[in-house]
mmCIF file of C-alpha atoms in Angstrom:
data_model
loop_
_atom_site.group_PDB
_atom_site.id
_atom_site.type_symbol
_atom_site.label_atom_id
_atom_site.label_comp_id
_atom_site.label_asym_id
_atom_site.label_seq_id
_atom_site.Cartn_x
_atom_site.Cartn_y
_atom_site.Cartn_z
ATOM 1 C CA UNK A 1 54.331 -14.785 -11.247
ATOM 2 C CA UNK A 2 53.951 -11.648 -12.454
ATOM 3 C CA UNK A 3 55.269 -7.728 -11.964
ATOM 4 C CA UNK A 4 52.629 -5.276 -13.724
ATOM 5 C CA UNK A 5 52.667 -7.196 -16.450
ATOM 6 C CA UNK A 6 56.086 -8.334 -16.376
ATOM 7 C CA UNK A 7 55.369 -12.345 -16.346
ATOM 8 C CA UNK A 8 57.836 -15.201 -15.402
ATOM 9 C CA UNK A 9 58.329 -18.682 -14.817
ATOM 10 C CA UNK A 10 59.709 -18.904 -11.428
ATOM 11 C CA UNK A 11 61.096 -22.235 -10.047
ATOM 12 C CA UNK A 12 62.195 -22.824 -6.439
ATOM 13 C CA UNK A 13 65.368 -24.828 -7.253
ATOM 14 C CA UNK A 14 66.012 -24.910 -4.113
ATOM 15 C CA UNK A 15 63.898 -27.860 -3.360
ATOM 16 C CA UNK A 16 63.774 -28.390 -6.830
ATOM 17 C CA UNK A 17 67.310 -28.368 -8.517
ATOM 18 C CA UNK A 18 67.546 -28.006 -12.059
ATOM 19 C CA UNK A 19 70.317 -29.490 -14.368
ATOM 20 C CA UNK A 20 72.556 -26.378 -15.634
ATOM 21 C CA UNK A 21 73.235 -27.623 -19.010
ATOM 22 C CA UNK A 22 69.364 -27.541 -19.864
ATOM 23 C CA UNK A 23 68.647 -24.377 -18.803
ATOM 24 C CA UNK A 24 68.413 -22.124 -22.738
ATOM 25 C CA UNK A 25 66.844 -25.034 -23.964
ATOM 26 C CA UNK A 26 64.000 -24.863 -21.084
ATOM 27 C CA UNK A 27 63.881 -21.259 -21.242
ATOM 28 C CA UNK A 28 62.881 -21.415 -25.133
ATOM 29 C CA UNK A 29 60.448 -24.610 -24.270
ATOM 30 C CA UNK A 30 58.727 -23.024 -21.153
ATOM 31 C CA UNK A 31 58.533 -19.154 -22.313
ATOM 32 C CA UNK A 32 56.471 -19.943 -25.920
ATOM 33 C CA UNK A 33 53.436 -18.911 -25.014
ATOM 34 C CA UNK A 34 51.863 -21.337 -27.358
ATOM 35 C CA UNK A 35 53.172 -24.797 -26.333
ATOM 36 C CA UNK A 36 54.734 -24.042 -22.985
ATOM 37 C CA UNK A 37 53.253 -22.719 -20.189
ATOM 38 C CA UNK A 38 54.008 -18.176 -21.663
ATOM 39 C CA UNK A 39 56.431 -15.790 -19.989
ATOM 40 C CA UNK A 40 59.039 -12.987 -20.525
ATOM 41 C CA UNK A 41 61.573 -15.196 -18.549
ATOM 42 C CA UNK A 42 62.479 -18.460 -16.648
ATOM 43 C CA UNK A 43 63.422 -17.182 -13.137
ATOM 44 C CA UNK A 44 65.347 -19.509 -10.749
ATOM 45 C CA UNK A 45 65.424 -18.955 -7.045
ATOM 46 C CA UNK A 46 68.564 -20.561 -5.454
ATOM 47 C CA UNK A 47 70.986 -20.442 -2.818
ATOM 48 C CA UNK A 48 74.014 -18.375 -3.011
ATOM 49 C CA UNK A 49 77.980 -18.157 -2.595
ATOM 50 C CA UNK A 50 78.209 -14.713 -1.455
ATOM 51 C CA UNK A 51 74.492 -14.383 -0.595
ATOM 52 C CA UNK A 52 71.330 -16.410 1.268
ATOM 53 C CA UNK A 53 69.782 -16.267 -2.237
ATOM 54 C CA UNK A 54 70.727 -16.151 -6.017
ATOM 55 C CA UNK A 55 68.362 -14.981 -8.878
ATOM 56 C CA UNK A 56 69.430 -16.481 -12.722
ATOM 57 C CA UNK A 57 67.207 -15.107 -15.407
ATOM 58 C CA UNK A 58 66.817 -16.333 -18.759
ATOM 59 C CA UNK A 59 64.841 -15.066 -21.441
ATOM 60 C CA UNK A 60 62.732 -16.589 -23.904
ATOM 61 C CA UNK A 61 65.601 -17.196 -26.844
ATOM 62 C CA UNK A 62 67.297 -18.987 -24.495
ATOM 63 C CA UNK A 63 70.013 -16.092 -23.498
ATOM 64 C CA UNK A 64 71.263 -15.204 -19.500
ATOM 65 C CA UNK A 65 70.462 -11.780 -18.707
ATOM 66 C CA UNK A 66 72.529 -10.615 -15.848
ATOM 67 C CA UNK A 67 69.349 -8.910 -13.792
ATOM 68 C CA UNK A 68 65.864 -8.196 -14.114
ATOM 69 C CA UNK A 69 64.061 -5.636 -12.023
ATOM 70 C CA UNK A 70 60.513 -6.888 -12.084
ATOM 71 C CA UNK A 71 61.895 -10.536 -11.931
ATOM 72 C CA UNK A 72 63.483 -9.821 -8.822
ATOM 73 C CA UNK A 73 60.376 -8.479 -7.310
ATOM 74 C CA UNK A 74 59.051 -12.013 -7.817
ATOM 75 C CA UNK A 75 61.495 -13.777 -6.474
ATOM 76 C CA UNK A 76 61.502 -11.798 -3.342
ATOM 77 C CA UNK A 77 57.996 -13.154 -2.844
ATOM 78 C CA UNK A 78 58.671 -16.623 -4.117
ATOM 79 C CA UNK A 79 61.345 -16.988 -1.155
ATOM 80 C CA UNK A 80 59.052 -16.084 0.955
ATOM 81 C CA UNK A 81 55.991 -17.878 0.253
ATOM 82 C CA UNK A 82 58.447 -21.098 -0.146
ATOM 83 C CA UNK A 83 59.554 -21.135 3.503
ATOM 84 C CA UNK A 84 62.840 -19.952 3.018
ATOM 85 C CA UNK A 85 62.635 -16.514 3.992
ATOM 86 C CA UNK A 86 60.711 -15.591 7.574
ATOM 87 C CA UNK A 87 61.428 -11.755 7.720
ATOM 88 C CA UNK A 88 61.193 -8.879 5.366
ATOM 89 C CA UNK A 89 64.304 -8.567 4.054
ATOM 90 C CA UNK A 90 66.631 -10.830 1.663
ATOM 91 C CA UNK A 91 70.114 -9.930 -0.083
ATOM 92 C CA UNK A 92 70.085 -11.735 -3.388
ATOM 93 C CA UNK A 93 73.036 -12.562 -5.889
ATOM 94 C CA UNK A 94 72.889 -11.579 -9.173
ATOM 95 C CA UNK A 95 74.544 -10.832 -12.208
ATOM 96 C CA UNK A 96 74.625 -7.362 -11.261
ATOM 97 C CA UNK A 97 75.916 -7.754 -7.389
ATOM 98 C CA UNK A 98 74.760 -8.406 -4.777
ATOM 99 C CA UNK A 99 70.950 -6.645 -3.775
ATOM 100 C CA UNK A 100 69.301 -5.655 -0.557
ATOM 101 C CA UNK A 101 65.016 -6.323 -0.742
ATOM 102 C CA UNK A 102 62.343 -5.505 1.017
ATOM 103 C CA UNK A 103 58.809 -6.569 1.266
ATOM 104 C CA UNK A 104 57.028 -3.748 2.573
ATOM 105 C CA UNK A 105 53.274 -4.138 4.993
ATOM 106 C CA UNK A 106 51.173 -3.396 1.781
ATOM 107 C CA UNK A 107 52.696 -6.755 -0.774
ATOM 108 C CA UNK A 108 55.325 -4.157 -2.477
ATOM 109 C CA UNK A 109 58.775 -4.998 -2.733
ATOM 110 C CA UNK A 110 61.670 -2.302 -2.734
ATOM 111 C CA UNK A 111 64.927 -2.750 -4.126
ATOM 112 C CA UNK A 112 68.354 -1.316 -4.028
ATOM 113 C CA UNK A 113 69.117 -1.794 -7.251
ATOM 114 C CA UNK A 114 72.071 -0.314 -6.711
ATOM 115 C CA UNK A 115 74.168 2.654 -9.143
ATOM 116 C CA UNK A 116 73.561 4.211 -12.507
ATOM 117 C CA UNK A 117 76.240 3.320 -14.808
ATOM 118 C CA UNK A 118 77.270 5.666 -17.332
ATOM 119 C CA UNK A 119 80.637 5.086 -19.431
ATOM 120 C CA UNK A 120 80.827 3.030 -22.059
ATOM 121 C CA UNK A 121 82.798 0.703 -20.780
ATOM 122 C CA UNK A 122 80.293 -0.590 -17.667
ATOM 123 C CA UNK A 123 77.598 -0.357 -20.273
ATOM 124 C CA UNK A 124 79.525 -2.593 -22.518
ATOM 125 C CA UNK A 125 79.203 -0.449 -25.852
ATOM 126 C CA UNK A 126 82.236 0.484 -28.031
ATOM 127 C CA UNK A 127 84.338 3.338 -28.069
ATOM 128 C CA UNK A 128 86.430 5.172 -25.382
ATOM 129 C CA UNK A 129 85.341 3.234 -22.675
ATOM 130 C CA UNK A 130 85.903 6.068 -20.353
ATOM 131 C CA UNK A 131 83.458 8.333 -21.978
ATOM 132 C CA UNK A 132 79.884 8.436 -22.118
ATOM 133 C CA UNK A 133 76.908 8.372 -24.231
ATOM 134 C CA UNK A 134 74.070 11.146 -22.609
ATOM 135 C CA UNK A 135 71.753 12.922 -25.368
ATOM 136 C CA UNK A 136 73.858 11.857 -28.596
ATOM 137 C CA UNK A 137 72.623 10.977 -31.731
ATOM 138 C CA UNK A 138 71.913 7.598 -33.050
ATOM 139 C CA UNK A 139 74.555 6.608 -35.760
ATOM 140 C CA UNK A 140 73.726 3.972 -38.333
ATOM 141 C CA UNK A 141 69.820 4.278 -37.291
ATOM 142 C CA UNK A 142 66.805 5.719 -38.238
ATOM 143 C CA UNK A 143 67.682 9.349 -38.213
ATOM 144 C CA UNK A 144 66.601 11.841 -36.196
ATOM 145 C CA UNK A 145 67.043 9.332 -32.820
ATOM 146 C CA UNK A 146 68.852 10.196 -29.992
ATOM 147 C CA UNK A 147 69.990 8.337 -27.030
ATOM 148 C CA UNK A 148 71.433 7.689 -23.651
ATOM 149 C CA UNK A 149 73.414 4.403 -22.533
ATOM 150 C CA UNK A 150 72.417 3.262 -19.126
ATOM 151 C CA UNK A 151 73.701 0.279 -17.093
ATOM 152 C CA UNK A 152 72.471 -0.709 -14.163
ATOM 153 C CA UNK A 153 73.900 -4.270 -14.557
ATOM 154 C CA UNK A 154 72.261 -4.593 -17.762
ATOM 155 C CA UNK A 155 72.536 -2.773 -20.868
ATOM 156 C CA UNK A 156 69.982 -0.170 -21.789
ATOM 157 C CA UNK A 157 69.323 2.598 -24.214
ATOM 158 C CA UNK A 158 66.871 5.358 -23.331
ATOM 159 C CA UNK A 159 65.387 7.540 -26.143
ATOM 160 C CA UNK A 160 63.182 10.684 -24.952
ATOM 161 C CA UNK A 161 60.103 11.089 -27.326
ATOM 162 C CA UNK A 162 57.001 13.524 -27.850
ATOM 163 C CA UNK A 163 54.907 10.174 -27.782
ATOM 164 C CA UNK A 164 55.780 7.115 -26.747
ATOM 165 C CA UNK A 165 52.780 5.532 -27.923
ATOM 166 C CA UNK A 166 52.957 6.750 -31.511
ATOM 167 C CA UNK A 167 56.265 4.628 -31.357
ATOM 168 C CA UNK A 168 56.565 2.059 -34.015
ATOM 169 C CA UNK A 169 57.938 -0.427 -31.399
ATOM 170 C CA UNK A 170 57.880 -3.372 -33.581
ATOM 171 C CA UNK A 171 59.907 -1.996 -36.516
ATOM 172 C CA UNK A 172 62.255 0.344 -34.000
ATOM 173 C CA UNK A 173 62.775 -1.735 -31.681
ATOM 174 C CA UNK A 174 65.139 -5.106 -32.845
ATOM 175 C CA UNK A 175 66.764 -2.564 -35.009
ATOM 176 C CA UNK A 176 68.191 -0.370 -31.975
ATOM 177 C CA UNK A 177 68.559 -3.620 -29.660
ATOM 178 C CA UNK A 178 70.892 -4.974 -32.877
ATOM 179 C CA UNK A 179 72.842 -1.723 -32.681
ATOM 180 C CA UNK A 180 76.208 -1.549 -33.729
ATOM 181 C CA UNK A 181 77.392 0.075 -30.598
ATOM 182 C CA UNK A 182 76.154 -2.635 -28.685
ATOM 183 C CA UNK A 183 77.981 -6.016 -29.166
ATOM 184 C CA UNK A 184 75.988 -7.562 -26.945
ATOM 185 C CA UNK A 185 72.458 -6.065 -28.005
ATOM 186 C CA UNK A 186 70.730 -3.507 -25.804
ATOM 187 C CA UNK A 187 67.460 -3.273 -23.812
ATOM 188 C CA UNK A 188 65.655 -0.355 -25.721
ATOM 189 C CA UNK A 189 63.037 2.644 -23.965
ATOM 190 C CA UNK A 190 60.831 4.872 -25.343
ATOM 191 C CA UNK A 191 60.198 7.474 -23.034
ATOM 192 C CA UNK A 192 57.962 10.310 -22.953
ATOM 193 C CA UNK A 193 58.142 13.007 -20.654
ATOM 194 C CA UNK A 194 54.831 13.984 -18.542
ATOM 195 C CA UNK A 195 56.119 16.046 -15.900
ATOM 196 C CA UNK A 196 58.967 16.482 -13.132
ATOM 197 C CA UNK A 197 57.598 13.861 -11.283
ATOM 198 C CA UNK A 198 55.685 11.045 -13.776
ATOM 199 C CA UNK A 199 57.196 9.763 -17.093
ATOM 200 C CA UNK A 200 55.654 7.108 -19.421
ATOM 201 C CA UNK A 201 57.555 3.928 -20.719
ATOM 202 C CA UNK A 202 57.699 1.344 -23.697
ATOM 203 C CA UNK A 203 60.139 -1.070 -24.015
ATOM 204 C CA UNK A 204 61.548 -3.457 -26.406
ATOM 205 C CA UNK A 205 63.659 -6.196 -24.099
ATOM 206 C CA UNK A 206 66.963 -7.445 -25.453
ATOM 207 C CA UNK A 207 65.723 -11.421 -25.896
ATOM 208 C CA UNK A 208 62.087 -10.621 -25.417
ATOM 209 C CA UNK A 209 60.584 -8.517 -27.279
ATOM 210 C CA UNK A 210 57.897 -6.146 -26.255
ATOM 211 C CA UNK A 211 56.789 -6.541 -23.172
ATOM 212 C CA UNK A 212 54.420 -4.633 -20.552
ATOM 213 C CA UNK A 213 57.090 -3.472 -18.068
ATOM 214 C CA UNK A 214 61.103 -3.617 -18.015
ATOM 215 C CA UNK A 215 62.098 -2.883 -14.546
ATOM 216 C CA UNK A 216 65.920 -1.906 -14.621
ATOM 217 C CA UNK A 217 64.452 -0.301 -17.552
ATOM 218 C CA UNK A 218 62.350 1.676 -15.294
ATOM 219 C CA UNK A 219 65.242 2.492 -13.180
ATOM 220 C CA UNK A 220 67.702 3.357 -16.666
ATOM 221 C CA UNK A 221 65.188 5.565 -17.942
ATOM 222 C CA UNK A 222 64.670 7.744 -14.487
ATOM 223 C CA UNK A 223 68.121 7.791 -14.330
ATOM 224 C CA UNK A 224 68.760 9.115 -17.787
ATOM 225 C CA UNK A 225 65.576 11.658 -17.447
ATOM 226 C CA UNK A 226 67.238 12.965 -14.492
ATOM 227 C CA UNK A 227 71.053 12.857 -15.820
ATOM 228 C CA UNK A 228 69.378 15.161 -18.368
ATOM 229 C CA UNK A 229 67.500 17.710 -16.237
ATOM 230 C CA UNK A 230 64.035 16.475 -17.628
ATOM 231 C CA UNK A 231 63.012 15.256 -14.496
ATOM 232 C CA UNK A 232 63.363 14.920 -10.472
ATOM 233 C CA UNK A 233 65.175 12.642 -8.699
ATOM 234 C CA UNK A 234 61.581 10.395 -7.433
ATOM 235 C CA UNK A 235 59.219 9.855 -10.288
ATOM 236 C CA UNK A 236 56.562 7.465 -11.001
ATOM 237 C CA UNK A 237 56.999 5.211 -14.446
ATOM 238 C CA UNK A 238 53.733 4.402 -16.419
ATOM 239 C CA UNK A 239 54.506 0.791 -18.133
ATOM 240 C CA UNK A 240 51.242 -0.646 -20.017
ATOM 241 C CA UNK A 241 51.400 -3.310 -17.382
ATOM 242 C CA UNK A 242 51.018 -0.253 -14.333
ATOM 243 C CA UNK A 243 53.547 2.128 -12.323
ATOM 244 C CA UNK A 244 56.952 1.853 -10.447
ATOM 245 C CA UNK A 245 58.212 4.611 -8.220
ATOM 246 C CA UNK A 246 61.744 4.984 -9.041
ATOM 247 C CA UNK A 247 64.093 6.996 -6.406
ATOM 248 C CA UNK A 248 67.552 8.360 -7.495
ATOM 249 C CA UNK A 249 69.850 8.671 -4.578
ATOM 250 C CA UNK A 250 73.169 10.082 -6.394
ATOM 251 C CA UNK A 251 75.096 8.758 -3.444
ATOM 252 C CA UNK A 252 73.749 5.840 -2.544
ATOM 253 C CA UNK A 253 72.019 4.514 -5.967
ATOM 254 C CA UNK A 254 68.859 3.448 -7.722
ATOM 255 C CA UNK A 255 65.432 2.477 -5.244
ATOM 256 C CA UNK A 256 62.696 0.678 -7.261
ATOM 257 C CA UNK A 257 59.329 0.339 -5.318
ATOM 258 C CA UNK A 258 56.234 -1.821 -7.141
ATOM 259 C CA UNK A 259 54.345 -5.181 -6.661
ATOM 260 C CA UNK A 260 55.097 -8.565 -7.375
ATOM 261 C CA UNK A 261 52.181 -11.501 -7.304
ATOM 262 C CA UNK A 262 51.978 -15.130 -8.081
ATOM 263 C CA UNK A 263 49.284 -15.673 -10.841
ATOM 264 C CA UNK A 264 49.204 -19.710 -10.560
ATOM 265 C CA UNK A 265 51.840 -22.673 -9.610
ATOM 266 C CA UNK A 266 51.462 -26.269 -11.340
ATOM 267 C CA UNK A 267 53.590 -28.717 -12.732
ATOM 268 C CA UNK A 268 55.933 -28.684 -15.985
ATOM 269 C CA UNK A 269 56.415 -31.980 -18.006
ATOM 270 C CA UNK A 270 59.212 -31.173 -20.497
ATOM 271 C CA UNK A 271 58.643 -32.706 -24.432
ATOM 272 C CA UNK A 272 62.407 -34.148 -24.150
#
């Protein structure tokens, strides 16, 4: 399946269980895009403990990411073209929390994708945990850079540029998500501002690479454009893979609105 660009290996394990222990090791197999079947994640749909559902992501080095924005999308539709879901609404578990979906009349799926994280600490950088990183320089990096930390389950680091397509995203990009200040590496955004209301986006994922469209990156980056004042509080994202509308309700969270499709289903045979 696929979420403007955003492409995954989705299994429903829950008529298809998969054996835990396996899991990197199938990620790395099934994500090479040369002798597995290609994606920018193995996505499983299952049941949950505190939820009907559970999403578990993992990326193409093998890692667990706790959430993925576009992924989700997916598996929204997945559930429901497997039977398990008859309505238009799901609550899924996550590494994040718990998150409220809806499939809207036209295919799109919104999601709650719940607050904007800001301190260190919920971002998981170092330093004072209780203070935050908004519009600061870039230490031990290429100079010139500045940056603001974003959580919104997952780690992200949002950069405001003249042009994001003049970016060198290959060389930039594993250097920033290596970052000292992030332990556990950092999802990284280019992000160049087009008006109040539209704002362009590339992305280097932590575990992935570049890839066409980040969707908690989406939601980090609005977040961090409108933390700043360069931007209002609904904007559309332009990813090379297409758009998300991204709403910022300070007191109730983060709304992500975009499509989700399947692209083909088959069968996996794994070399081991």
């Amino acid at each position: 399946m696929q979420g403007i660009g955003n492409d995954f290996v989705m299994v429903d394990a829950i008529q298809h269980p998969l054996e835990p222990t396996g899991l990197p090791t199938l990620a790395q197999q099934v994500n090479d895009r040369k002798f597995g079947i290609g994606g920018d994640g193995l996505i499983l749909l299952e049941r949950g403990e505190s939820a009907p559902f559970r999403m578990r992501m993992f990326n193409p080095d093998g890692s667990e990411s706790e959430m993925c924005g576009n992924g989700i999308r997916c598996l929204a539709k997945l559930a429901r073209e497997g039977g398990h879901l008859s309505g238009s609404t799901l609550d899924v578990e996550t590494g994040a929390g718990i998150l409220k979906l809806r499939i809207e009349e036209n295919g799109h799926v919104r999601v709650d994708m719940g607050p904007a994280r800001f301190l260190r600490g919920e971002i998981g950088m170092i330093g004072d945990p209780a203070a935050k990183f908004v519009d600061e320089p870039l230490t031990a990096s290429v100079s010139g850079l500045r940056g603001t930390a974003v959580s919104m389950g997952n780690p992200h680091l949002v950069i405001f540029v003249a042009d994001a397509m003049a970016i060198d995203l290959e060389k930039l990009g594993p250097e920033l998500e290596h970052h000292p200040d992030f332990p556990k590496r950092t999802n990284v955004h280019f992000i160049q501002v087009l008006s109040r209301s539209e704002l362009r986006q590339r992305t280097w994922e932590r575990g992935a690479g570049i890839t066409l469209a980040c969707g908690t990156g989406a939601c980090a980056s609005a977040a961090a454009a409108w933390l700043t004042g360069r931007s209002d509080a609904e904007v559309t994202i332009h990813l090379p893979g297409g758009d998300l509308r991204i709403e910022i309700m300070p007191e109730h969270g983060v709304f992500m609105t975009g499509p989700a499709e399947a692209v083909f289903t088959g069968e996996y045979e794994s070399p081991n």
